[in-house]
Each structure stands twice: as C-alpha cells, then as structure tokens.
Amino acid sequence: MAVERTLSIIKPDATRRNLTGKINAKFEDGGLRIIAQKRVQLSKAQAEQFYGVHRERPFFGDLVSFMISGPVVLQVLEGENAIARNREIMGATNPANAAEGTIRKEFAESIEANSVHGSDAPETAAQEIAFFFAGIELVG
Ligand code: IDP
C-alpha cells in the first residue's frame, strides 16, 4: 500500500449542524491525517467547475445551489491508501445504502446533502487538491 493524499469537503449540511469536529474524528480514528484544512464559502462558478463532470445530470443545478448554501471545509487527508480508505469512512453516496458507522450513515440528511465529498481516484485527487490548495498549504 502506498501513502496517498485525497481531497475531502465537509459540505454545508454538516457545517450548518456544527459537525466538523465529529467528522474530523472519524477521519483521524480511521487512520487519516488532516494535512490541510480551510473553511470557505464557495462561489457558484467554483462549485460549477468542481462538479463539472455532473453538468448534464438532472441534479446538477440543485447540487450547485446546495454546495453554495453555506460554508464548506476543504481538506487534504493523507494516509495509507487514503483515497479508498476515505471512501470507506464516508460510506455510500445515498445514506440509505451507507454502512453502519460511516459518516453518511450517521450524519447525511439525503443523497444530495450527504455531509462529505471525497476524491474517487488518484488522478481526480491530484486535480481536486490542486483546484483548492497551493503546495505550500499542504503540511504532511
Ligand atoms: P460521491 O460524492 O459519493 O462520489 P457522485 O456520484 O460523484 O457521488 O455524486 C456527487 C454528489 O452529487 C453526491 O455526493 C451528492 O451530493 C450529489 N448526488 C449524487 N447523486 C445524486 C442524486 O441522484 N440526486 C441528488 N444529488 C445527487
């Protein structure tokens, strides 16, 4: 297994309910290290670009509106197999299908307001990290 980095976003439904600390504890207890973190308000253009791969999906407009409905916490997580590990800790996209103990099972409100984003592959992780962070901000 290799040490990897992945982009995580704590979404507006979770920041609104003051769940940042509880979600971070799941990452840290799960063996991931938070090597960068910042709380920001995304612009519409940033959210549209970030989720550009979903532009043709019927939920795209609602997803962008949701992602700019309040602050998000952008993070880089590091650890062994971090991309897959983070997706295990997050749980399935739809909380109805998420395993016990996962972030989405415990905290997600719906398939859209599902509390966290995590990169899905090494190439997207590298792109997503570079989209939000400068190299100097990553302190491993
Ligand atoms: P992921 O976040 O688990 O990787 P994706 O399929 O990449 O899932 O979808 C990105 C985000 O779009 C999801 O996390 C969720 O917020 C939203 N989303 C996905 N599918 C639906 C849907 O069917 N309805 C509404 N929102 C959705």
PDB file of C-alpha atoms and ligand atoms in Angstrom:
ATOM      1  CA  MET A   1       0.000   0.000   0.000  1.00  0.00           C
ATOM      2  CA  ALA A   2       1.138   3.496  -0.786  1.00  0.00           C
ATOM      3  CA  VAL A   3       0.742   6.720   1.147  1.00  0.00           C
ATOM      4  CA  GLU A   4      -1.797   8.822  -0.777  1.00  0.00           C
ATOM      5  CA  ARG A   5      -3.485  12.188  -0.492  1.00  0.00           C
ATOM      6  CA  THR A   6      -7.166  12.845  -1.180  1.00  0.00           C
ATOM      7  CA  LEU A   7      -9.423  15.892  -1.240  1.00  0.00           C
ATOM      8  CA  SER A   8     -12.226  15.965   1.307  1.00  0.00           C
ATOM      9  CA  ILE A   9     -15.032  18.505   1.605  1.00  0.00           C
ATOM     10  CA  ILE A  10     -17.260  18.812   4.655  1.00  0.00           C
ATOM     11  CA  LYS A  11     -20.450  20.010   2.952  1.00  0.00           C
ATOM     12  CA  PRO A  12     -22.852  22.813   4.020  1.00  0.00           C
ATOM     13  CA  ASP A  13     -25.401  20.484   5.665  1.00  0.00           C
ATOM     14  CA  ALA A  14     -22.659  19.366   8.068  1.00  0.00           C
ATOM     15  CA  THR A  15     -21.072  22.772   8.779  1.00  0.00           C
ATOM     16  CA  ARG A  16     -24.592  24.135   9.449  1.00  0.00           C
ATOM     17  CA  ARG A  17     -25.111  21.467  12.133  1.00  0.00           C
ATOM     18  CA  ASN A  18     -21.645  22.087  13.664  1.00  0.00           C
ATOM     19  CA  LEU A  19     -20.390  18.591  12.796  1.00  0.00           C
ATOM     20  CA  THR A  20     -16.846  19.463  11.650  1.00  0.00           C
ATOM     21  CA  GLY A  21     -15.187  18.075  14.780  1.00  0.00           C
ATOM     22  CA  LYS A  22     -17.199  14.849  14.829  1.00  0.00           C
ATOM     23  CA  ILE A  23     -16.427  14.242  11.134  1.00  0.00           C
ATOM     24  CA  ASN A  24     -12.726  15.006  11.624  1.00  0.00           C
ATOM     25  CA  ALA A  25     -12.643  12.484  14.487  1.00  0.00           C
ATOM     26  CA  LYS A  26     -13.914   9.813  12.064  1.00  0.00           C
ATOM     27  CA  PHE A  27     -11.062  10.590   9.660  1.00  0.00           C
ATOM     28  CA  GLU A  28      -8.421  10.601  12.385  1.00  0.00           C
ATOM     29  CA  ASP A  29      -9.770   7.481  14.111  1.00  0.00           C
ATOM     30  CA  GLY A  30      -9.795   5.833  10.685  1.00  0.00           C
ATOM     31  CA  GLY A  31      -6.065   6.399  10.222  1.00  0.00           C
ATOM     32  CA  LEU A  32      -6.085   9.529   8.057  1.00  0.00           C
ATOM     33  CA  ARG A  33      -4.131  12.695   8.851  1.00  0.00           C
ATOM     34  CA  ILE A  34      -5.611  16.138   8.062  1.00  0.00           C
ATOM     35  CA  ILE A  35      -2.611  17.854   6.439  1.00  0.00           C
ATOM     36  CA  ALA A  36      -4.509  20.942   5.201  1.00  0.00           C
ATOM     37  CA  GLN A  37      -7.839  22.464   6.127  1.00  0.00           C
ATOM     38  CA  LYS A  38      -9.703  25.703   5.407  1.00  0.00           C
ATOM     39  CA  ARG A  39     -13.302  26.849   5.843  1.00  0.00           C
ATOM     40  CA  VAL A  40     -14.585  28.819   2.869  1.00  0.00           C
ATOM     41  CA  GLN A  41     -17.742  29.980   1.126  1.00  0.00           C
ATOM     42  CA  LEU A  42     -17.617  28.568  -2.426  1.00  0.00           C
ATOM     43  CA  SER A  43     -18.706  30.780  -5.318  1.00  0.00           C
ATOM     44  CA  LYS A  44     -21.236  29.497  -7.857  1.00  0.00           C
ATOM     45  CA  ALA A  45     -18.502  29.380 -10.506  1.00  0.00           C
ATOM     46  CA  GLN A  46     -16.214  27.319  -8.250  1.00  0.00           C
ATOM     47  CA  ALA A  47     -18.981  24.838  -7.405  1.00  0.00           C
ATOM     48  CA  GLU A  48     -19.967  24.511 -11.086  1.00  0.00           C
ATOM     49  CA  GLN A  49     -16.373  23.902 -12.114  1.00  0.00           C
ATOM     50  CA  PHE A  50     -15.679  21.476  -9.270  1.00  0.00           C
ATOM     51  CA  TYR A  51     -18.741  19.355 -10.136  1.00  0.00           C
ATOM     52  CA  GLY A  52     -18.366  19.916 -13.909  1.00  0.00           C
ATOM     53  CA  VAL A  53     -18.372  16.157 -14.575  1.00  0.00           C
ATOM     54  CA  HIS A  54     -22.028  16.133 -13.427  1.00  0.00           C
ATOM     55  CA  ARG A  55     -23.079  19.120 -15.580  1.00  0.00           C
ATOM     56  CA  GLU A  56     -25.538  17.056 -17.683  1.00  0.00           C
ATOM     57  CA  ARG A  57     -27.094  15.249 -14.702  1.00  0.00           C
ATOM     58  CA  PRO A  58     -30.636  16.312 -13.668  1.00  0.00           C
ATOM     59  CA  PHE A  59     -29.485  17.152 -10.132  1.00  0.00           C
ATOM     60  CA  PHE A  60     -26.611  19.440 -11.207  1.00  0.00           C
ATOM     61  CA  GLY A  61     -28.363  22.777 -10.548  1.00  0.00           C
ATOM     62  CA  ASP A  62     -29.650  21.674  -7.161  1.00  0.00           C
ATOM     63  CA  LEU A  63     -26.231  20.272  -6.233  1.00  0.00           C
ATOM     64  CA  VAL A  64     -24.501  23.580  -7.057  1.00  0.00           C
ATOM     65  CA  SER A  65     -27.131  25.551  -5.082  1.00  0.00           C
ATOM     66  CA  PHE A  66     -26.662  23.206  -2.126  1.00  0.00           C
ATOM     67  CA  MET A  67     -22.856  23.469  -2.220  1.00  0.00           C
ATOM     68  CA  ILE A  68     -23.030  27.278  -2.025  1.00  0.00           C
ATOM     69  CA  SER A  69     -25.815  27.357   0.598  1.00  0.00           C
ATOM     70  CA  GLY A  70     -23.289  27.774   3.428  1.00  0.00           C
ATOM     71  CA  PRO A  71     -19.625  27.340   4.308  1.00  0.00           C
ATOM     72  CA  VAL A  72     -17.675  24.211   3.445  1.00  0.00           C
ATOM     73  CA  VAL A  73     -14.466  22.872   4.971  1.00  0.00           C
ATOM     74  CA  LEU A  74     -11.877  21.927   2.342  1.00  0.00           C
ATOM     75  CA  GLN A  75      -9.328  19.377   3.498  1.00  0.00           C
ATOM     76  CA  VAL A  76      -6.450  17.250   2.292  1.00  0.00           C
ATOM     77  CA  LEU A  77      -6.284  13.862   4.009  1.00  0.00           C
ATOM     78  CA  GLU A  78      -3.123  11.747   3.924  1.00  0.00           C
ATOM     79  CA  GLY A  79      -2.506   8.115   4.781  1.00  0.00           C
ATOM     80  CA  GLU A  80      -2.066   4.562   3.542  1.00  0.00           C
ATOM     81  CA  ASN A  81      -4.484   4.016   0.663  1.00  0.00           C
ATOM     82  CA  ALA A  82      -6.121   7.321   1.610  1.00  0.00           C
ATOM     83  CA  ILE A  83      -8.478   7.584  -1.384  1.00  0.00           C
ATOM     84  CA  ALA A  84     -10.209   4.234  -0.821  1.00  0.00           C
ATOM     85  CA  ARG A  85      -9.896   4.497   2.951  1.00  0.00           C
ATOM     86  CA  ASN A  86     -11.672   7.848   2.957  1.00  0.00           C
ATOM     87  CA  ARG A  87     -14.478   6.493   0.793  1.00  0.00           C
ATOM     88  CA  GLU A  88     -14.933   3.633   3.278  1.00  0.00           C
ATOM     89  CA  ILE A  89     -15.101   6.108   6.164  1.00  0.00           C
ATOM     90  CA  MET A  90     -17.608   8.278   4.204  1.00  0.00           C
ATOM     91  CA  GLY A  91     -19.946   5.439   3.189  1.00  0.00           C
ATOM     92  CA  ALA A  92     -22.199   5.139   0.132  1.00  0.00           C
ATOM     93  CA  THR A  93     -23.413   8.263  -1.714  1.00  0.00           C
ATOM     94  CA  ASN A  94     -27.005   7.554  -0.666  1.00  0.00           C
ATOM     95  CA  PRO A  95     -27.146   7.373   3.150  1.00  0.00           C
ATOM     96  CA  ALA A  96     -29.896   4.747   2.829  1.00  0.00           C
ATOM     97  CA  ASN A  97     -27.203   2.425   1.442  1.00  0.00           C
ATOM     98  CA  ALA A  98     -24.344   3.506   3.733  1.00  0.00           C
ATOM     99  CA  ALA A  99     -22.818   1.028   6.184  1.00  0.00           C
ATOM    100  CA  GLU A 100     -23.138   1.375   9.949  1.00  0.00           C
ATOM    101  CA  GLY A 101     -20.526   3.650  11.494  1.00  0.00           C
ATOM    102  CA  THR A 102     -19.857   5.634   8.308  1.00  0.00           C
ATOM    103  CA  ILE A 103     -20.119   9.424   8.180  1.00  0.00           C
ATOM    104  CA  ARG A 104     -23.005   9.360   5.701  1.00  0.00           C
ATOM    105  CA  LYS A 105     -24.930   6.743   7.699  1.00  0.00           C
ATOM    106  CA  GLU A 106     -24.617   8.795  10.882  1.00  0.00           C
ATOM    107  CA  PHE A 107     -24.869  12.336   9.578  1.00  0.00           C
ATOM    108  CA  ALA A 108     -26.170  12.644   5.983  1.00  0.00           C
ATOM    109  CA  GLU A 109     -29.602  14.210   5.503  1.00  0.00           C
ATOM    110  CA  SER A 110     -30.225  12.916   1.946  1.00  0.00           C
ATOM    111  CA  ILE A 111     -28.481  11.628  -1.205  1.00  0.00           C
ATOM    112  CA  GLU A 112     -27.673  15.278  -2.031  1.00  0.00           C
ATOM    113  CA  ALA A 113     -26.987  16.706   1.445  1.00  0.00           C
ATOM    114  CA  ASN A 114     -24.665  13.831   2.287  1.00  0.00           C
ATOM    115  CA  SER A 115     -22.188  15.700   4.523  1.00  0.00           C
ATOM    116  CA  VAL A 116     -18.884  14.902   2.775  1.00  0.00           C
ATOM    117  CA  HIS A 117     -17.102  14.698  -0.572  1.00  0.00           C
ATOM    118  CA  GLY A 118     -14.058  12.503  -1.189  1.00  0.00           C
ATOM    119  CA  SER A 119     -11.986  12.085  -4.365  1.00  0.00           C
ATOM    120  CA  ASP A 120     -12.607   8.809  -6.210  1.00  0.00           C
ATOM    121  CA  ALA A 121      -9.250   8.066  -7.915  1.00  0.00           C
ATOM    122  CA  PRO A 122      -5.592   9.194  -7.881  1.00  0.00           C
ATOM    123  CA  GLU A 123      -5.995  11.441 -10.957  1.00  0.00           C
ATOM    124  CA  THR A 124      -9.095  13.204  -9.612  1.00  0.00           C
ATOM    125  CA  ALA A 125      -7.498  13.525  -6.173  1.00  0.00           C
ATOM    126  CA  ALA A 126      -4.498  15.336  -7.671  1.00  0.00           C
ATOM    127  CA  GLN A 127      -6.748  17.617  -9.757  1.00  0.00           C
ATOM    128  CA  GLU A 128      -9.130  18.378  -6.886  1.00  0.00           C
ATOM    129  CA  ILE A 129      -6.314  19.121  -4.424  1.00  0.00           C
ATOM    130  CA  ALA A 130      -4.681  21.485  -6.935  1.00  0.00           C
ATOM    131  CA  PHE A 131      -8.063  23.168  -7.578  1.00  0.00           C
ATOM    132  CA  PHE A 132      -8.304  24.341  -3.964  1.00  0.00           C
ATOM    133  CA  PHE A 133      -4.796  24.283  -2.435  1.00  0.00           C
ATOM    134  CA  ALA A 134      -1.327  25.590  -3.203  1.00  0.00           C
ATOM    135  CA  GLY A 135       1.503  23.171  -2.477  1.00  0.00           C
ATOM    136  CA  ILE A 136       2.757  25.359   0.383  1.00  0.00           C
ATOM    137  CA  GLU A 137      -0.552  24.827   2.226  1.00  0.00           C
ATOM    138  CA  LEU A 138      -0.059  21.049   2.464  1.00  0.00           C
ATOM    139  CA  VAL A 139       1.883  20.243   5.609  1.00  0.00           C
ATOM    140  CA  GLY A 140       2.333  16.486   5.928  1.00  0.00           C
TER     141      GLY A 140
HETATM  142  P1  IDP B   1     -19.841  10.660  -4.414  1.00  0.00           P
HETATM  143  O1  IDP B   1     -19.900  12.022  -3.737  1.00  0.00           O
HETATM  144  O2  IDP B   1     -20.234   9.548  -3.454  1.00  0.00           O
HETATM  145  O3  IDP B   1     -18.536  10.400  -5.114  1.00  0.00           O
HETATM  146  P2  IDP B   1     -21.120  11.213  -7.028  1.00  0.00           P
HETATM  147  O4  IDP B   1     -21.924  10.220  -7.812  1.00  0.00           O
HETATM  148  O5  IDP B   1     -19.784  11.628  -7.561  1.00  0.00           O
HETATM  149  O6  IDP B   1     -21.006  10.632  -5.523  1.00  0.00           O
HETATM  150  O7  IDP B   1     -22.049  12.490  -6.868  1.00  0.00           O
HETATM  151  C1  IDP B   1     -21.534  13.712  -6.395  1.00  0.00           C
HETATM  152  C2  IDP B   1     -22.528  14.329  -5.444  1.00  0.00           C
HETATM  153  O8  IDP B   1     -23.714  14.666  -6.167  1.00  0.00           O
HETATM  154  C3  IDP B   1     -23.014  13.408  -4.318  1.00  0.00           C
HETATM  155  O9  IDP B   1     -22.134  13.335  -3.226  1.00  0.00           O
HETATM  156  C4  IDP B   1     -24.331  14.068  -3.955  1.00  0.00           C
HETATM  157  O10 IDP B   1     -24.133  15.232  -3.135  1.00  0.00           O
HETATM  158  C5  IDP B   1     -24.848  14.505  -5.321  1.00  0.00           C
HETATM  159  N1  IDP B   1     -25.718  13.488  -5.929  1.00  0.00           N
HETATM  160  C6  IDP B   1     -25.354  12.304  -6.488  1.00  0.00           C
HETATM  161  N2  IDP B   1     -26.402  11.625  -6.949  1.00  0.00           N
HETATM  162  C7  IDP B   1     -27.490  12.399  -6.688  1.00  0.00           C
HETATM  163  C8  IDP B   1     -28.901  12.253  -6.934  1.00  0.00           C
HETATM  164  O11 IDP B   1     -29.370  11.253  -7.504  1.00  0.00           O
HETATM  165  N3  IDP B   1     -29.699  13.291  -6.514  1.00  0.00           N
HETATM  166  C9  IDP B   1     -29.213  14.404  -5.895  1.00  0.00           C
HETATM  167  N4  IDP B   1     -27.895  14.576  -5.658  1.00  0.00           N
HETATM  168  C10 IDP B   1     -27.051  13.596  -6.043  1.00  0.00           C
END
